[in-house]
PDB file of C-alpha atoms in Angstrom:
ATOM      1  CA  UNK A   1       3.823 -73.514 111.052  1.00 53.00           C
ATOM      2  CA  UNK A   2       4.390 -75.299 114.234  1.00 65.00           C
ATOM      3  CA  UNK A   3       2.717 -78.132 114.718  1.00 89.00           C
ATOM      4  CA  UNK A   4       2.211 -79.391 111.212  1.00 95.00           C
ATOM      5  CA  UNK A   5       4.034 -82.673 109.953  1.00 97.00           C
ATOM      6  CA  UNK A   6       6.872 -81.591 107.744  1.00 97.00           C
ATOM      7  CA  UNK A   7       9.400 -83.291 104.918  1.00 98.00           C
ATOM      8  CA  UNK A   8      11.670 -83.697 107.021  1.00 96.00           C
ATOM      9  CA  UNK A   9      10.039 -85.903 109.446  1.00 97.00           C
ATOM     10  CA  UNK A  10       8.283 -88.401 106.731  1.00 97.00           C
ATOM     11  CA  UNK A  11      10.153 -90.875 104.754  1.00 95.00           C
ATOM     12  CA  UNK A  12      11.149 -88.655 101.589  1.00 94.00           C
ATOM     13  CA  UNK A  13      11.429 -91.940  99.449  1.00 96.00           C
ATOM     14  CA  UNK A  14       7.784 -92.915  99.974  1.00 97.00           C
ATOM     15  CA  UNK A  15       6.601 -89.395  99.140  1.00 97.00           C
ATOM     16  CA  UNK A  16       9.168 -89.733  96.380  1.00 97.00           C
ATOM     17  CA  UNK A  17       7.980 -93.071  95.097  1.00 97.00           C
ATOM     18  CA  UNK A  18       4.404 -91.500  95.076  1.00 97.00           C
ATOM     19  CA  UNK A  19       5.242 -88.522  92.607  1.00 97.00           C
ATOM     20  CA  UNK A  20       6.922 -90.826  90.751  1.00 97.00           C
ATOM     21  CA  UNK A  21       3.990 -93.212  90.069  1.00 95.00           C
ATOM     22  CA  UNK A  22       2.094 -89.941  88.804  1.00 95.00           C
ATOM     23  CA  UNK A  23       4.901 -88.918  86.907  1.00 94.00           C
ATOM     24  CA  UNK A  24       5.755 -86.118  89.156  1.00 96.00           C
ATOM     25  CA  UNK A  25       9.151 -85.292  90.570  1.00 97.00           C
ATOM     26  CA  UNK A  26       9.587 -84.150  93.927  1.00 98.00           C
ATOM     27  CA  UNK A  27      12.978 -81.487  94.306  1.00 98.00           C
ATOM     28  CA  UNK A  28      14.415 -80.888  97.322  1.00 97.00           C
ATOM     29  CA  UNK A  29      15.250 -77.439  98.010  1.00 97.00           C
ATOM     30  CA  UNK A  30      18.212 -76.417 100.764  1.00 96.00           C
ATOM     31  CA  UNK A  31      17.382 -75.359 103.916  1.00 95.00           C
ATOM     32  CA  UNK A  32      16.476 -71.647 104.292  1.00 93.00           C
ATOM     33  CA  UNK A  33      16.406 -71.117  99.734  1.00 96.00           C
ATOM     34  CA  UNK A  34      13.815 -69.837  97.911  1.00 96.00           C
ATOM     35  CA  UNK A  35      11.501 -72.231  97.020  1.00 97.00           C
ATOM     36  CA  UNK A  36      10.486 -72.846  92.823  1.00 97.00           C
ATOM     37  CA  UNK A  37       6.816 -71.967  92.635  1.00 94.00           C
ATOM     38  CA  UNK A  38       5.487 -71.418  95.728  1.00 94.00           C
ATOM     39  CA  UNK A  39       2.667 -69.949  95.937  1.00 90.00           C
ATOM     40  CA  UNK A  40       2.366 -69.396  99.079  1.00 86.00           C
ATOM     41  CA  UNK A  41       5.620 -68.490  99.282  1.00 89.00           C
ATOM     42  CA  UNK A  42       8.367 -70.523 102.216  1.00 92.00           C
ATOM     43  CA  UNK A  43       8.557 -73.266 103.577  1.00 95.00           C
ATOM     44  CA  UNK A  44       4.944 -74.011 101.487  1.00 95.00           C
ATOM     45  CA  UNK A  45       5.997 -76.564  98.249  1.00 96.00           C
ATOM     46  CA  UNK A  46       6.349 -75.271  94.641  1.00 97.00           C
ATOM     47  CA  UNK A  47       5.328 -76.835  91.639  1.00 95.00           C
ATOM     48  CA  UNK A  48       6.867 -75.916  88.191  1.00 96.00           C
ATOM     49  CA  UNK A  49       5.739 -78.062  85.094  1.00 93.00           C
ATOM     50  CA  UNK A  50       5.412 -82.204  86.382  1.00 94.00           C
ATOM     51  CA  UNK A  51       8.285 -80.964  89.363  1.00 96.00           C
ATOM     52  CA  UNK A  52       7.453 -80.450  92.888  1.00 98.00           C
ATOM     53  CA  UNK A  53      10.057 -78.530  95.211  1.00 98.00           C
ATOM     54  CA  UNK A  54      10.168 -78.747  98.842  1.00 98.00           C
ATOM     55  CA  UNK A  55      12.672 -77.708 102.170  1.00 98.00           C
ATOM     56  CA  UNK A  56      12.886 -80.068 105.131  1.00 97.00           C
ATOM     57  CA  UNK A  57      10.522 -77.654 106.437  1.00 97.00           C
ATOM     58  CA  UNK A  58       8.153 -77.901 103.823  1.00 97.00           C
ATOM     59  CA  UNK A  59       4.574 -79.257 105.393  1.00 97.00           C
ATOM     60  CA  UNK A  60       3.422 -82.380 104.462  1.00 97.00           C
ATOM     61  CA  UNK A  61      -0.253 -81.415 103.144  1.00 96.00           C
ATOM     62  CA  UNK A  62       1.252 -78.473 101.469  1.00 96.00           C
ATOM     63  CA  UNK A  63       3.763 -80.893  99.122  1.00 97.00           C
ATOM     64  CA  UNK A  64       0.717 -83.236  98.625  1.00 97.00           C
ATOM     65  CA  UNK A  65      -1.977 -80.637  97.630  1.00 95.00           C
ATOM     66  CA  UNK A  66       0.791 -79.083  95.428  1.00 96.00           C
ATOM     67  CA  UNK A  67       1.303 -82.257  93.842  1.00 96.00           C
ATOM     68  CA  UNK A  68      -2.247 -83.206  93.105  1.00 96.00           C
ATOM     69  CA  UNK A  69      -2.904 -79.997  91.355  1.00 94.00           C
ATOM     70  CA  UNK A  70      -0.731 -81.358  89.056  1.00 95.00           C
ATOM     71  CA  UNK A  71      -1.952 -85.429  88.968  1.00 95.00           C
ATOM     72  CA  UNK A  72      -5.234 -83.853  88.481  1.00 94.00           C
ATOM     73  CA  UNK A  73      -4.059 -82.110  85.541  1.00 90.00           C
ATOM     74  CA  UNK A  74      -4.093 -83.428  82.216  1.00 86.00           C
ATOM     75  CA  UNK A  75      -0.111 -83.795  81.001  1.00 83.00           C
ATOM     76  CA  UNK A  76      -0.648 -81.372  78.452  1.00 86.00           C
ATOM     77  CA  UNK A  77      -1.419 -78.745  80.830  1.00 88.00           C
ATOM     78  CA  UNK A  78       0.899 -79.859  83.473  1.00 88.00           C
ATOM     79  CA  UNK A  79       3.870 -78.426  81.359  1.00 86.00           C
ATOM     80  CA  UNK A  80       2.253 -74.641  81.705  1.00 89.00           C
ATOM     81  CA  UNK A  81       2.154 -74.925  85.010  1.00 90.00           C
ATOM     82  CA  UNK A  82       4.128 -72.493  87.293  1.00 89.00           C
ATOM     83  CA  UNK A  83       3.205 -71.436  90.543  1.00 87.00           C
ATOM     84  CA  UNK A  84      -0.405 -71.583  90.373  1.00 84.00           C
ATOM     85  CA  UNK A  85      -2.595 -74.585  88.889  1.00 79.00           C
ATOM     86  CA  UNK A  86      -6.303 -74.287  90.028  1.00 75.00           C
ATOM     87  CA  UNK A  87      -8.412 -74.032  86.818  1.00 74.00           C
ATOM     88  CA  UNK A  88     -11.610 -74.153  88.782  1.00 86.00           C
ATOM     89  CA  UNK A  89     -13.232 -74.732  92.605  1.00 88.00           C
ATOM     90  CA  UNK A  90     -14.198 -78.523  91.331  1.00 90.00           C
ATOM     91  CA  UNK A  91     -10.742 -78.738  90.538  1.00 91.00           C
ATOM     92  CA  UNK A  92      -9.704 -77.247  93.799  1.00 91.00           C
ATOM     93  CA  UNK A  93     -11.639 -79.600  96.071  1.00 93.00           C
ATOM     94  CA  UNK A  94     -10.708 -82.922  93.518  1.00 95.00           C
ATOM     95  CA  UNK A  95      -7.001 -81.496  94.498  1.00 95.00           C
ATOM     96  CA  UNK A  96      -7.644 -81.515  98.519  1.00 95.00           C
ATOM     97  CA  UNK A  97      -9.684 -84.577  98.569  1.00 96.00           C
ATOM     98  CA  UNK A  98      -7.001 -86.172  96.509  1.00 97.00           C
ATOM     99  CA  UNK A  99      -4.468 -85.058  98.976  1.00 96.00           C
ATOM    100  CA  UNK A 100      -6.092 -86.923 101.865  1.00 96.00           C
ATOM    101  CA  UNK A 101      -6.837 -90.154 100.140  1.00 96.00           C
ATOM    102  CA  UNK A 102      -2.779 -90.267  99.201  1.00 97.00           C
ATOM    103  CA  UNK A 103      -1.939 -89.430 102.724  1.00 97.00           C
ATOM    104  CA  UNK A 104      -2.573 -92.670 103.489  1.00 95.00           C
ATOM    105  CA  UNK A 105      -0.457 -94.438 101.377  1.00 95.00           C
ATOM    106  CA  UNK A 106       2.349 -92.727 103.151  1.00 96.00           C
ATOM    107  CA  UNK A 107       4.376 -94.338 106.295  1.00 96.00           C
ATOM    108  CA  UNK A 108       3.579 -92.321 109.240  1.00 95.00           C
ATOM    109  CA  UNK A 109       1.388 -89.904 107.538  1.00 97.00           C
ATOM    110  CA  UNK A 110      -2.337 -90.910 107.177  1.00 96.00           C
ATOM    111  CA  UNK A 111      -5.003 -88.820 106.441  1.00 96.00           C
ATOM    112  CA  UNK A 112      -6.450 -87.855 110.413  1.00 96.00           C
ATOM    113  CA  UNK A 113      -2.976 -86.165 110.418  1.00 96.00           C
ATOM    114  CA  UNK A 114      -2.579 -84.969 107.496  1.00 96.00           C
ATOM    115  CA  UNK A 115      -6.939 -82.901 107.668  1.00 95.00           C
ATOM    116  CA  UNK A 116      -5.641 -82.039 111.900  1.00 94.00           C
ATOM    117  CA  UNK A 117      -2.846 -80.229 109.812  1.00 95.00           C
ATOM    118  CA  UNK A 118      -4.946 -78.808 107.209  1.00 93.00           C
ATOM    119  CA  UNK A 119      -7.180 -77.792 109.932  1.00 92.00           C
ATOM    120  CA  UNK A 120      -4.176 -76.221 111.369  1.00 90.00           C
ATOM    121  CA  UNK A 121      -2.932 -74.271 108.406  1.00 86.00           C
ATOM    122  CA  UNK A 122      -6.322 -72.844 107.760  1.00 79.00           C
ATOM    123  CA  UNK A 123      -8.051 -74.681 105.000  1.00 76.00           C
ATOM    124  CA  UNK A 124     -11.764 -73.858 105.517  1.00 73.00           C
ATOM    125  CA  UNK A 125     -14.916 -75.564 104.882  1.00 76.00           C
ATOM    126  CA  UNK A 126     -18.750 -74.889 105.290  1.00 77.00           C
ATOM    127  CA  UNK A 127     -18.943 -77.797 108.376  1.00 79.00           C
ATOM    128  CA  UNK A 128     -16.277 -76.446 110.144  1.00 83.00           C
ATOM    129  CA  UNK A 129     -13.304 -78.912 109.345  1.00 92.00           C
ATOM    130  CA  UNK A 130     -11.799 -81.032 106.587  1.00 93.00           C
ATOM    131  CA  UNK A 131     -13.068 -84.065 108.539  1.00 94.00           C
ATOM    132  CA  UNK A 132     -16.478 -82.933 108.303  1.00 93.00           C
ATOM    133  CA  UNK A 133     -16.495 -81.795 104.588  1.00 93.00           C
ATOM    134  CA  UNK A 134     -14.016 -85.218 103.556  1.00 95.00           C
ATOM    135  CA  UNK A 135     -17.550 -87.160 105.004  1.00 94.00           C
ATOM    136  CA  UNK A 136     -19.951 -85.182 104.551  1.00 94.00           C
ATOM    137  CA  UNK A 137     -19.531 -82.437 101.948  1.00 93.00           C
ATOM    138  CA  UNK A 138     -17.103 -83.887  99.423  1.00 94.00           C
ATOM    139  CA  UNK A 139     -19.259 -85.776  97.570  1.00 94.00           C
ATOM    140  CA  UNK A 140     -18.875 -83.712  94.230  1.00 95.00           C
ATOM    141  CA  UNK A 141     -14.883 -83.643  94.058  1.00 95.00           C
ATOM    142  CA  UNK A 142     -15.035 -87.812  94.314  1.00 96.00           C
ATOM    143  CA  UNK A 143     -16.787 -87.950  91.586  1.00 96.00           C
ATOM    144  CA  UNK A 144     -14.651 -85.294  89.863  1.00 95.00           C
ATOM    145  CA  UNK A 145     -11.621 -87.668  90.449  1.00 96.00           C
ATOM    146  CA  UNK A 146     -13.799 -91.085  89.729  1.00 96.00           C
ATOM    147  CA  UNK A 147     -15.334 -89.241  86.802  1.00 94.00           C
ATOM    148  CA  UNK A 148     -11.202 -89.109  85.073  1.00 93.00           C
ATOM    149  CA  UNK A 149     -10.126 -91.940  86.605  1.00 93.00           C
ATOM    150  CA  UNK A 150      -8.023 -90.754  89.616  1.00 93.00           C
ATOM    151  CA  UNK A 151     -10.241 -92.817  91.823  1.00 90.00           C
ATOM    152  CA  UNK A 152     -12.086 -95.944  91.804  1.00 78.00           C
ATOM    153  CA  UNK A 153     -15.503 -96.189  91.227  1.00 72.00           C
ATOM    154  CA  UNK A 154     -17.541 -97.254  94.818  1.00 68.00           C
ATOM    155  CA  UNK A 155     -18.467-100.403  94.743  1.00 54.00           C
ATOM    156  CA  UNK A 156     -22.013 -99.031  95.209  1.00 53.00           C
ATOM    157  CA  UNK A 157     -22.178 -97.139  91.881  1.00 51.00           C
ATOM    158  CA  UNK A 158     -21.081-100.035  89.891  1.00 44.00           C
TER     159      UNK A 158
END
């Protein structure tokens, strides 16, 4: 999709570095080749047990929502996984909150950029953007991810 922040314009070894500290592996995947486990099919990133593949065309919020359906995922069940890894809409929205938090902690990435591209791609809330669900709608999925220790707990609720 043009428009949309891709691979290939992000430093891979961040992204890389990221996985890793989840125990994920990020595969790249020559230009123009099928893609393992997409769902969505190319340049959108597969995931296939704790791996996820991506092209230099691959977006960015596609690798990252691929690859927090898996950190979300106990390691168990992260071993089943091909292709498709919701188990449930809480799961779904702890996977695309997740995404945007971790956006930040990559170089020339952030999470504005990363919810203008989800915006972009088509994602679709009930206020009309990510923006406006990540501050005002998301409420339940950060507690999913606080609730298993993805997140920290606001210094509010301690």
């Amino acid at each position: 999709m043009a428009g949309v922040l891709t691979i290939g314009e992000i430093d891979r070894d961040a992204l890389r570095a990221l996985l890793a500290a989840h125990a994920l592996e990020l595969v790249d995947v020559e230009p123009e080749a099928p893609i393992p486990g997409s769902y969505w099919g190319e340049p959108e990133a597969g995931l296939i047990g704790s791996t996820v593949y991506v092209r230099p065309d691959t977006p960015v919020h596609s690798a990252l929502h691929e690859a927090c359906h898996l950190i979300v995922q106990p390691p168990e069940r992260r071993a089943q996984v091909h292709t498709n890894a919701t188990d449930s809409v809480a799961e779904e929205d702890a996977t695309c909150y997740l995404q945007i938090v971790l956006a930040d902690t990559l170089p020339g990435v952030g999470s504005a950029r990363l919810m203008l591209d989800m915006d972009a791609w088509g994602y679709s809330y009930r206020l009309g953007s990510t923006l406006a669900w990540f501050e005002h709608d998301a409420e339940d999925a950060r507690a999913w991810l606080v609730e298993r220790g993805l997140l920290p707990v606001p210094a509010r609720s301690r």
